[in-house]
Coordinates of C-alpha atoms and ligand atoms in Angstrom, one line a residue:
X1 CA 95.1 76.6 69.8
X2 CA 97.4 76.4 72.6
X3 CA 97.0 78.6 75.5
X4 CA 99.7 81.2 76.4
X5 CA 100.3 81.9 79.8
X6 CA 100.5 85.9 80.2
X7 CA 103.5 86.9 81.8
X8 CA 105.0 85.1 78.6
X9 CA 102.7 86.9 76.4
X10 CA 104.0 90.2 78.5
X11 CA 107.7 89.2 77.0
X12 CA 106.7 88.8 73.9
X13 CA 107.7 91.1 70.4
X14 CA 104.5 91.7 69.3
X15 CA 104.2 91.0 65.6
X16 CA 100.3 90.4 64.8
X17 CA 100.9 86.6 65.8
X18 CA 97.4 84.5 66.6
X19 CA 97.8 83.3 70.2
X20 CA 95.2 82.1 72.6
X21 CA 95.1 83.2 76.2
X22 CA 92.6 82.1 78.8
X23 CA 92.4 83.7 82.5
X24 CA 89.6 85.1 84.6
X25 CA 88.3 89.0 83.8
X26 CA 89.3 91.9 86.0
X27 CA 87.3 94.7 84.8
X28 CA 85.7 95.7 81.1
X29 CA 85.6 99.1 80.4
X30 CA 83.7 101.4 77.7
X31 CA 82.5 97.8 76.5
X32 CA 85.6 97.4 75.0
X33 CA 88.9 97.1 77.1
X34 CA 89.0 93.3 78.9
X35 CA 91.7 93.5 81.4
X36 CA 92.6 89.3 82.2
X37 CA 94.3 87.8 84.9
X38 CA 95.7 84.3 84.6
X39 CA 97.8 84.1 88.0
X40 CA 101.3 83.9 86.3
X41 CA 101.9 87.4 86.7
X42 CA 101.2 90.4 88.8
X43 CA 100.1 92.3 85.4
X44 CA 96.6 92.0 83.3
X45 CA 96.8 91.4 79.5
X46 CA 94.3 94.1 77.9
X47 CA 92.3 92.5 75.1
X48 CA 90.6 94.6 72.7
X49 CA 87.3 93.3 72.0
X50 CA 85.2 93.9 68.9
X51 CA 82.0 95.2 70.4
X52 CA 80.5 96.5 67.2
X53 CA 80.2 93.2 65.9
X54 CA 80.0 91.2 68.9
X55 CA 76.1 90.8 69.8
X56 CA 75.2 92.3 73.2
X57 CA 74.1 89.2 75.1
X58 CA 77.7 88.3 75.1
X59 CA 79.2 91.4 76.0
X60 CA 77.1 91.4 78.9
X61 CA 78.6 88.1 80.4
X62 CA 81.9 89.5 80.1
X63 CA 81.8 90.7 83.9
X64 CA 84.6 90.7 86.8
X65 CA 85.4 87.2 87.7
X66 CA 84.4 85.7 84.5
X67 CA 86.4 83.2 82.9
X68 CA 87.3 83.8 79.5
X69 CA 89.3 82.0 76.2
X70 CA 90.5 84.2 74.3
X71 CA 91.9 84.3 70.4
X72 CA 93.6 87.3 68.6
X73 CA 96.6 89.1 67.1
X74 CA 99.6 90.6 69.7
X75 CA 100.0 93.9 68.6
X76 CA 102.2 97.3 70.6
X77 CA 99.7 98.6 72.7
X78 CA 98.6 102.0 71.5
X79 CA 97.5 102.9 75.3
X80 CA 99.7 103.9 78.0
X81 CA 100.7 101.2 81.0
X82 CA 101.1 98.2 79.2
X83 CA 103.5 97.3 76.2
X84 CA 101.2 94.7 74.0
X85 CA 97.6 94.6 73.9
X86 CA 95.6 91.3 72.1
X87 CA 93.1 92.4 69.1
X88 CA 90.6 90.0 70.0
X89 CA 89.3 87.8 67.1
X90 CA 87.2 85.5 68.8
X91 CA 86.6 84.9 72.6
X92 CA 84.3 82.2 74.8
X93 CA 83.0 82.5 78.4
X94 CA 84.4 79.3 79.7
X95 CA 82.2 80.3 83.1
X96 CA 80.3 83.4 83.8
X97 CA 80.3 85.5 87.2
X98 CA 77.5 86.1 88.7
X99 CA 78.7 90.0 88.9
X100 CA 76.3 91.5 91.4
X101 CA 77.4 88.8 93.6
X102 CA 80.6 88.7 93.3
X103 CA 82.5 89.4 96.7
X104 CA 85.5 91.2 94.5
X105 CA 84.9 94.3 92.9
X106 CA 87.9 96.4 91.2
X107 CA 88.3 98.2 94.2
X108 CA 90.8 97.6 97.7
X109 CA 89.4 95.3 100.1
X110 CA 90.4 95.0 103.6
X111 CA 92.5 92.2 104.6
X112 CA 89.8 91.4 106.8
X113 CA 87.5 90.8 104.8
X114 CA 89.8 88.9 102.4
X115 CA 90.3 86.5 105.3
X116 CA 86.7 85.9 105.3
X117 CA 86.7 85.1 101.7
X118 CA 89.6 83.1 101.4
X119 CA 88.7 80.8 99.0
X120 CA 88.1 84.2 96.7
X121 CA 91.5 86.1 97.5
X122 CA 93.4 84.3 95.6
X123 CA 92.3 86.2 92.4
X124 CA 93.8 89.7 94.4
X125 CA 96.8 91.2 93.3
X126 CA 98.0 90.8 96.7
X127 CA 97.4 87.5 97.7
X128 CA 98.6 86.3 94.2
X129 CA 101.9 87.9 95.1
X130 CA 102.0 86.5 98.0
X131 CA 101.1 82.9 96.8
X132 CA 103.9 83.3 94.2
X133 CA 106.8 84.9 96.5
X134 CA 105.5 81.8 99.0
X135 CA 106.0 79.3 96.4
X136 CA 109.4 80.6 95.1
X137 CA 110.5 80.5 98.6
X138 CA 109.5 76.9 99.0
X139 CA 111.6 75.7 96.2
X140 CA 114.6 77.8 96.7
X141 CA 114.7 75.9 100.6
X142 CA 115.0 72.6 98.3
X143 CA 117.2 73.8 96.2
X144 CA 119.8 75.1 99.1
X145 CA 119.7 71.7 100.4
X146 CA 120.0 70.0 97.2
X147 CA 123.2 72.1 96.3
X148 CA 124.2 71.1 99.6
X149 CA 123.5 67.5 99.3
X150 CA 121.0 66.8 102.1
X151 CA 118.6 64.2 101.8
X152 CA 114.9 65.3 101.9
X153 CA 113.4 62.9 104.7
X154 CA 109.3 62.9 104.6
X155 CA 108.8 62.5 108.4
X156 CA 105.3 61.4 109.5
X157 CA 102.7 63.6 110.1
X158 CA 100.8 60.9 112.7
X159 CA 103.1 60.4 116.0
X160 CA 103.0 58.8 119.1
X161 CA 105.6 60.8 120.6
X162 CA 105.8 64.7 121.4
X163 CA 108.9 66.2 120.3
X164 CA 108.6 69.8 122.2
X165 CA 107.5 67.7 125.0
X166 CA 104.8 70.5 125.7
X167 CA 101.6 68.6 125.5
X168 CA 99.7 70.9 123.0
X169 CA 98.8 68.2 120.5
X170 CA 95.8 67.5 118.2
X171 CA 94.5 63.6 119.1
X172 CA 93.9 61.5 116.2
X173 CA 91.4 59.2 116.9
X174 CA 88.7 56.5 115.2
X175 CA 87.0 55.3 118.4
X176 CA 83.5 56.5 118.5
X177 CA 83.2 59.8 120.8
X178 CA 79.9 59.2 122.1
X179 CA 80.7 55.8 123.1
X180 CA 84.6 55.2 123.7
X181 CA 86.2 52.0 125.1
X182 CA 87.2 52.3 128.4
X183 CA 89.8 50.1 130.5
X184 CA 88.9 49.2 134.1
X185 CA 90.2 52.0 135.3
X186 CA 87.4 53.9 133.7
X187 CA 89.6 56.1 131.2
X188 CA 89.8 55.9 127.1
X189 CA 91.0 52.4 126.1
X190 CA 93.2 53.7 123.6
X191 CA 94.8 50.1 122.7
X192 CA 91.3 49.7 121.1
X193 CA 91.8 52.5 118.7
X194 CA 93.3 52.8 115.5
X195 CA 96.8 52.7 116.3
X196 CA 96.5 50.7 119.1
X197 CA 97.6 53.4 121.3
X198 CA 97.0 57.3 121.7
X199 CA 98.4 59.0 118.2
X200 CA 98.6 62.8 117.7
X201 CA 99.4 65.1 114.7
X202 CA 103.0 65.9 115.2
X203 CA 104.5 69.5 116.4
X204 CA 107.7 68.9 114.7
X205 CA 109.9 66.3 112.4
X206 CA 112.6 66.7 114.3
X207 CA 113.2 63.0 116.5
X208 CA 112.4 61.6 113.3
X209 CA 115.2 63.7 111.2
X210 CA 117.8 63.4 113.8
X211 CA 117.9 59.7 113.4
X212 CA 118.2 59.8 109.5
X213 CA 120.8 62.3 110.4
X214 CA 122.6 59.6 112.4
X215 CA 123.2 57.7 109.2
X216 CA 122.4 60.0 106.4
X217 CA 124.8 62.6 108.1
X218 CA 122.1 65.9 106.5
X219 CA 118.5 65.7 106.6
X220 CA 116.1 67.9 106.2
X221 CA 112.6 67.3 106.4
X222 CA 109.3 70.2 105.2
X223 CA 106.2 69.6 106.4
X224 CA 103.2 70.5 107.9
X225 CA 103.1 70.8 111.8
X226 CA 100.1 71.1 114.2
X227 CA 100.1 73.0 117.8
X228 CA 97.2 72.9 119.6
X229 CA 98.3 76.4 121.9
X230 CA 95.7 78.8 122.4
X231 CA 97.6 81.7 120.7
X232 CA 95.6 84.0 118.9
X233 CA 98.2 86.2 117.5
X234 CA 99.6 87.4 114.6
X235 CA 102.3 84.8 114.2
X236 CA 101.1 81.6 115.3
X237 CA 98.7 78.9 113.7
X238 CA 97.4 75.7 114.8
X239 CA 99.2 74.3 111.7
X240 CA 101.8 75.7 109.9
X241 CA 104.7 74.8 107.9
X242 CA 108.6 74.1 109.3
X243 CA 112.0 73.3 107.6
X244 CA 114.1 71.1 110.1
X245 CA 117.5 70.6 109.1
X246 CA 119.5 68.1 111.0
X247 CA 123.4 67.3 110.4
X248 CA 125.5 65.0 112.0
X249 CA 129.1 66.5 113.7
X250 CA 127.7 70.0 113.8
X251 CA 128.0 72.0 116.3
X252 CA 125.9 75.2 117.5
X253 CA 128.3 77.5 115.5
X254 CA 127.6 75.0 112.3
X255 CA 124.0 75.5 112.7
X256 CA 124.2 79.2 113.3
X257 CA 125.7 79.0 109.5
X258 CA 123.8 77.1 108.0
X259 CA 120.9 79.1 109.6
X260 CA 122.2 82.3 108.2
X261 CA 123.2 81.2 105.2
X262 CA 119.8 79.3 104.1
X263 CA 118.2 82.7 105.4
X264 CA 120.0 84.9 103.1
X265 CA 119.9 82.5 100.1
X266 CA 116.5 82.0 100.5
X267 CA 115.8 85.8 100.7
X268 CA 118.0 86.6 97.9
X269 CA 116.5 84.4 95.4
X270 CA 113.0 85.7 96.3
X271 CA 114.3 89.3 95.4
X272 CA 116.3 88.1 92.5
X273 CA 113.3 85.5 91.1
X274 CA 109.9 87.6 92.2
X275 CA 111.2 91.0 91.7
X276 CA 107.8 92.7 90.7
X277 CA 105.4 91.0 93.2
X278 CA 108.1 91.8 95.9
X279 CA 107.7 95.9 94.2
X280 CA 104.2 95.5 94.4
X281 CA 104.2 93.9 98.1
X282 CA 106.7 96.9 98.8
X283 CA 104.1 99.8 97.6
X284 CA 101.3 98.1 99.1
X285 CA 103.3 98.3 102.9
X286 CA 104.4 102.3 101.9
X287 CA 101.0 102.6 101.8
X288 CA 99.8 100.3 104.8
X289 CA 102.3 102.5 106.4
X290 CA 101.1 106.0 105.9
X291 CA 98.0 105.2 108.1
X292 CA 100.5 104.7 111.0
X293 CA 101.8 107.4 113.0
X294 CA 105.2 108.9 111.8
X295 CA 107.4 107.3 114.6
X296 CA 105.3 104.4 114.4
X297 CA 106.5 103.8 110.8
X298 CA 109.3 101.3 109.7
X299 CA 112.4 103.3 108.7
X300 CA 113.2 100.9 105.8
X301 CA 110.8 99.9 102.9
X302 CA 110.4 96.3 102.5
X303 CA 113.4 95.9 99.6
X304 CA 115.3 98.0 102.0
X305 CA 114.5 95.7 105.4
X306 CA 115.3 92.3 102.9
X307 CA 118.0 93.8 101.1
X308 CA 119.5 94.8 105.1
X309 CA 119.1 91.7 105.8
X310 CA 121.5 90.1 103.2
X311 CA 124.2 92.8 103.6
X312 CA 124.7 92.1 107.6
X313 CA 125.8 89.7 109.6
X314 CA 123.3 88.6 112.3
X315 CA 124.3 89.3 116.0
X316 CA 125.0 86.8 118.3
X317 CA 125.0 86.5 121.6
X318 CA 124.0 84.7 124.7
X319 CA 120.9 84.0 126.4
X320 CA 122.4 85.7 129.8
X321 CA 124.2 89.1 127.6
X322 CA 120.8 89.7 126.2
X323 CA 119.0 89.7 129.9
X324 CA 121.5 92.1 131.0
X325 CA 120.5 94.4 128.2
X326 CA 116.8 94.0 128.5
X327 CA 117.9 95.2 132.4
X328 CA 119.2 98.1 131.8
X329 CA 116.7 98.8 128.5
X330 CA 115.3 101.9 129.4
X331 CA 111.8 100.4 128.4
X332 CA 112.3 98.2 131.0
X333 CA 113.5 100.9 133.6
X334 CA 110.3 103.3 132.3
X335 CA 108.5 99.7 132.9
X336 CA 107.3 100.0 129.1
X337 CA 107.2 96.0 128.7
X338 CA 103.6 94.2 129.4
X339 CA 106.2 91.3 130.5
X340 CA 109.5 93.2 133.1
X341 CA 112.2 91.4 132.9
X342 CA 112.7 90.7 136.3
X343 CA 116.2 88.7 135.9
X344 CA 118.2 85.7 134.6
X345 CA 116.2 82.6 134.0
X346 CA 112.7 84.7 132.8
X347 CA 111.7 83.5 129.4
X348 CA 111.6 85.8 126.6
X349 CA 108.4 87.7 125.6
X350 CA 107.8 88.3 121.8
X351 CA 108.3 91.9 122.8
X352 CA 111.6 91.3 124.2
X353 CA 113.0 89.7 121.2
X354 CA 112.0 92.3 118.9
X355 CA 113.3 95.4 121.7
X356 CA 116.5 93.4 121.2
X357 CA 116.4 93.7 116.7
X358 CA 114.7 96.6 116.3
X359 CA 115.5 98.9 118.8
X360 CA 118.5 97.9 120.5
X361 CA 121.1 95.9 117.1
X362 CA 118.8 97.0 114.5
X363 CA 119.8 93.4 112.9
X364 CA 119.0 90.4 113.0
X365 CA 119.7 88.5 116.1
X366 CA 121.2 84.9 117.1
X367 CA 120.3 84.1 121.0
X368 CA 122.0 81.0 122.3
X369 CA 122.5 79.1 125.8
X370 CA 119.6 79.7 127.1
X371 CA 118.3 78.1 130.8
X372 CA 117.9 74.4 130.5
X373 CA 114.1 75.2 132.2
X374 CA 113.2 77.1 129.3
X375 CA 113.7 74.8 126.6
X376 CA 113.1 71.0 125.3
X377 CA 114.5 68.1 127.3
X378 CA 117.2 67.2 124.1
X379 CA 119.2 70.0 123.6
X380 CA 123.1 70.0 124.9
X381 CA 123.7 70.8 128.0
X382 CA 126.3 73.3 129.1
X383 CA 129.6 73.0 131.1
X384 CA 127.6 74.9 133.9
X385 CA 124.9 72.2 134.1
X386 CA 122.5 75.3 134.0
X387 CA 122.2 76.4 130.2
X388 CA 121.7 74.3 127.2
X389 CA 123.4 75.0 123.4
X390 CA 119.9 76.7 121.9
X391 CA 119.7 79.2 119.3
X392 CA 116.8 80.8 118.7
X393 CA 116.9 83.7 115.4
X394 CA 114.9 86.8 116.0
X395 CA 113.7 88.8 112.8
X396 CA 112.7 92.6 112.5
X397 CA 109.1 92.5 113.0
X398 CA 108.8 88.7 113.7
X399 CA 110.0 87.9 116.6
X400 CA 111.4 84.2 116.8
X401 CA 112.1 82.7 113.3
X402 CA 114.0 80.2 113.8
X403 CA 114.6 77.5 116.9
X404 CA 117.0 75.0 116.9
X405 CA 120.0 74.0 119.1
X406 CA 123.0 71.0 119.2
X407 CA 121.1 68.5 120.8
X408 CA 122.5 65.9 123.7
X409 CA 124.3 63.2 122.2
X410 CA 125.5 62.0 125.6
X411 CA 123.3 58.5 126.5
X412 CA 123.8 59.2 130.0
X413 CA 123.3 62.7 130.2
X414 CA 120.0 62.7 128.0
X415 CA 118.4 59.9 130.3
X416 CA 119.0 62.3 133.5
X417 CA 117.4 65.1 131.6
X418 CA 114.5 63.0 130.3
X419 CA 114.0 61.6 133.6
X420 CA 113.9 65.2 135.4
X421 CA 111.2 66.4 132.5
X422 CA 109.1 63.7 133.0
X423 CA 109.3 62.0 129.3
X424 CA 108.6 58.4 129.0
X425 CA 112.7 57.0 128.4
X426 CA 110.9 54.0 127.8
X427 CA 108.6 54.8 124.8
X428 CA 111.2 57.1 123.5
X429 CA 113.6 54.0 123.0
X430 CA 114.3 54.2 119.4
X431 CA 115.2 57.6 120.2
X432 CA 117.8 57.0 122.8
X433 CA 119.1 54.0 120.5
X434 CA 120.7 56.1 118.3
X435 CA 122.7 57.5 121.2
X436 CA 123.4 53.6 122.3
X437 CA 124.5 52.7 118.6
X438 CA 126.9 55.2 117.2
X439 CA 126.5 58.5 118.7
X440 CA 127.8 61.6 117.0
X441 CA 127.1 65.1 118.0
X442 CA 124.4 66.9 116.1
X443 CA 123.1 69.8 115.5
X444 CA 119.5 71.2 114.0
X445 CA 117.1 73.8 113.9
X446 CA 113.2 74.6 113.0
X447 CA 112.3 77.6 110.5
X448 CA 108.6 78.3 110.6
X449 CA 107.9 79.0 107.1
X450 CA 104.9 81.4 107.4
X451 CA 107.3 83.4 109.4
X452 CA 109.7 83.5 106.6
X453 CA 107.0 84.3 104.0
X454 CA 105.8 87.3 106.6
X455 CA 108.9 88.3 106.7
X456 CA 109.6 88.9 102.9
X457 CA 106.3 89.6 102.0
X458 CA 105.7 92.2 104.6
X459 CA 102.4 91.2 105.9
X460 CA 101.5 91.8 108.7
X461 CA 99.6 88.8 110.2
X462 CA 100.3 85.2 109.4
X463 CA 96.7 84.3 108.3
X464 CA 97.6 86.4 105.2
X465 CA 100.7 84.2 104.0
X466 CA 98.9 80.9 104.3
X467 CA 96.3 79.5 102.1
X468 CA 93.7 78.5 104.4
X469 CA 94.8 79.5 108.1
X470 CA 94.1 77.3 110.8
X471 CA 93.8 79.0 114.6
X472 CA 91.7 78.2 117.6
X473 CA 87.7 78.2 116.5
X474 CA 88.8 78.8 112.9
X475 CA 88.8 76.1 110.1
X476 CA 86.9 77.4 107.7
X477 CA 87.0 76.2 103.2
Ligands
4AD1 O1 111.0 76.7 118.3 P1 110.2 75.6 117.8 O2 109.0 75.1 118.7 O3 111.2 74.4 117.6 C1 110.9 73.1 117.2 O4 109.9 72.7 117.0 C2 112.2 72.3 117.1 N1 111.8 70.9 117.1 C3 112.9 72.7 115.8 C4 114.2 71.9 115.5 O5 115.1 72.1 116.2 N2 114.2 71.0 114.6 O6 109.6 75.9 116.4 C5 110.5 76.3 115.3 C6 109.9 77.5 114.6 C7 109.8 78.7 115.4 O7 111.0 79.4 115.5 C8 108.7 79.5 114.6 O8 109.3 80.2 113.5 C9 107.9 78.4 114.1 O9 108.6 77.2 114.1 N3 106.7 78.2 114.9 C10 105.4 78.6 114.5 N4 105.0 79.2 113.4 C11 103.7 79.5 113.3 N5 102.8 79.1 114.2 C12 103.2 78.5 115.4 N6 102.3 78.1 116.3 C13 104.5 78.2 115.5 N7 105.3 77.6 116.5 C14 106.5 77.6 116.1
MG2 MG1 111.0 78.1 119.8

């Protein structure tokens, strides 16, 4: 018989119909109630098994983690918390759990220790949520763009060039490390490896999307990206996932929309589409919460904080308004930052950014024009020859979501800059052709996608919203 999945079977009028489920056993209790899990839905689908007539041995293999076929009637539950239970006919062990091994019992485990088990936590209510809400998030960013009619550009993951121009790459190499090639000069001979020259995972799509942007007019590209920065944080990973919108004849203000809007559509479908794991996520914070001292705790639940979100525009303002608030912040009189902000041209601490959105708006916040020396060689500069046209989006309880700016479509202007920041004009010359064939202004930005997922989720660290996380001396499964 065909299988059911159970959040259909959860939907479903219950009139003694024969259906088949298969999913992996929670708990089984008074040798009798089997509560399955088959991933579709938050909720377990209690089977009713037959233990009179079903010989021990096989009871006995019916333990947490187990995974199990099941065959029986849909009847109305007769027991309280769930609406239809399955009168089990017949069932199979399609694999047993070893139960006194099992990592997982029906009991709350730390996150901690979840991480440690990664390749288990899937089968937790939270992490299932959280896989689900991650997944509905993914498509609803393809279906913004598709409705919008940009073209979904697969930009490589290998590179040659480094788009931040910040140096923290990973090396991809095939040349034997115990024995390298090396040129007379005694260094690597990298024209003897692979590629025939030094390659590197890449730390963003975005040189790649801005020239299908220059005929394509909107890209967007989402992918995996790689940073080899030592941050052991809560919000960064070695490799994570970013969206990179590019369009052509935008400006900044364009890209602030279409950075707010893709926000808020992509937040509202998660709470329309994933109502009950986003309940479920909500609880599990309230209760995260309550081991937190009172002022310490978020003012908002998490349905609150997203539904906020939707119902306000974000701030924006510039680069040099939001140092003369940090200023005159009286955390920064009382010296309360690790990081004083000292005066114009200091880069802005992760604390800074989220003074400015929690304490100070209490809204989502759009920074732009900040000091050329503080960002990446090809973004526009400014009238004043001093500021470039960034934008960076600060979140409640993130930090920096999205980065992005209108980048330098001026040939002239762009060499200069490249020139001062030491990039290789050169190399880069498929890069600057665009500006030599056709020009256009353009505009773009990055979202990190594990910081979106935090962010509706309400985790709390960004190992938790990613399958496997990657960070420095951590690559486990
Ligand atoms: O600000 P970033 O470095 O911008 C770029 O890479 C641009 N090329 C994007 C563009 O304009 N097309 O990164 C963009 C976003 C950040 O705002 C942050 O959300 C996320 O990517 N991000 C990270 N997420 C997790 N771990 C890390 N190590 C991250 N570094 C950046
Ligand atoms: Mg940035």
């Amino acid at each position: 018989m065909k299988r059911i999945k159970i959040r259909q079977v959860l939907q479903t009028q219950p009139q003694e119909q024969i259906i088949t489920i298969k999913g992996w056993v929670r708990t089984f209790r008074n040798n009798q109630f089997l509560s399955v899990n088959d991933g579709s839905t938050l909720n377990n689908l209690q089977a009713v098994i037959d233990f009179e007539n079903t010989p021990e041995s096989e009871l006995k293999r019916l333990t947490t983690g187990a995974a199990v076929s099941i065959t029986g009637k849909l009847v109305a539950s007769q027991g309280k918390g769930q609406s239809v239970e399955l009168i089990a006919q017949s069932f199979e062990i399609l694999g047993d759990s070893d139960a006194e091994k099992f990592p997982l019992q029906p009991k709350k485990h730390s996150l901690e220790f979840l991480r440690e088990i990664a390749h288990l936590r899937f089968r937790t209510n939270t992490f299932s949520a959280v896989f689900r809400v991650r997944h509905a998030l993914a498509f609803s960013i393809h279906q913004f763009f598709h409705e919008r009619g940009f073209v979904y550009l697969h930009t490589p993951i290998i590179t040659a060039s480094d788009a931040e121009g910040a140096g923290e790459m990973f090396r991809i190499s095939t040349l034997d490390p115990k024995n390298p090639p090396l040129n007379d000069a005694g260094e690597i001979d990298y024209s003897q490896d692979f590629f025939g020259r030094q390659a590197n995972l890449t730390v963003s799509g975005q040189l790649e999307a801005e020239l299908g942007a220059m005929a394509l007019s909107e890209v967007y590209t989402f992918g995996p990206t790689f940073r080899a920065e030592n941050s052991n944080t809560t919000r960064h990973l070695a490799e994570f996932w970013m969206i990179e919108p590019e369009v052509a004849f935008n400006d900044l203000n364009d890209n602030m929309d279409l950075a707010e809007d893709l926000l808020k559509y992509v937040i509202r479908f998660a709470l329309d589409n994933c109502a009950e794991d986003i309940e479920f996520l909500r609880t599990r914070l309230l209760e995260e919460e309550k081991q937190k001292p009172q002022n310490e705790r978020s003012e908002m639940d998490l349905v609150q904080k997203l539904q906020f979100c939707l119902d306000n525009s974000f701030e924006r303002l510039t680069y040099t308004e939001a140092i003369t608030i940090l200023m005159e912040s009286p955390q920064n009189k009382k010296k309360k930052f690790q990081y004083p902000v000292t005066g114009w041209g200091t880069d802005l601490q992760s604390e800074h950014e989220r003074y400015l959105v929690e304490k100070h708006f209490k809204k989502p916040v759009i920074l732009t024009d900040y000091p050329k020396h503080i960002k990446a060689f090809y973004m526009r500069m400014n009238e004043d020859n001093n500021t470039v046209r960034a934008m960076d989006i600060l979140f409640p309880g993130i930090g920096e979501i999205v980065g992005g700016s209108q980048r330098e479509e001026r040939l002239d202007i762009l060499e200069a800059r490249m020139k001062e920041m030491h990039i290789p004009t050169e190399e880069m010359y498929w890069y600057l052709d665009t500006r030599r064939f056709g020009t256009a202004p353009h505009a773009g930005f990055g979202l990190g996608f594990e910081r979106l997922v935090l962010f509706v989720t309400g985790m709390t660290n960004i190992r938790d919203v990613i399958a496997f996380p990657r960070s420095p001396k951590n690559c486990e499964f």
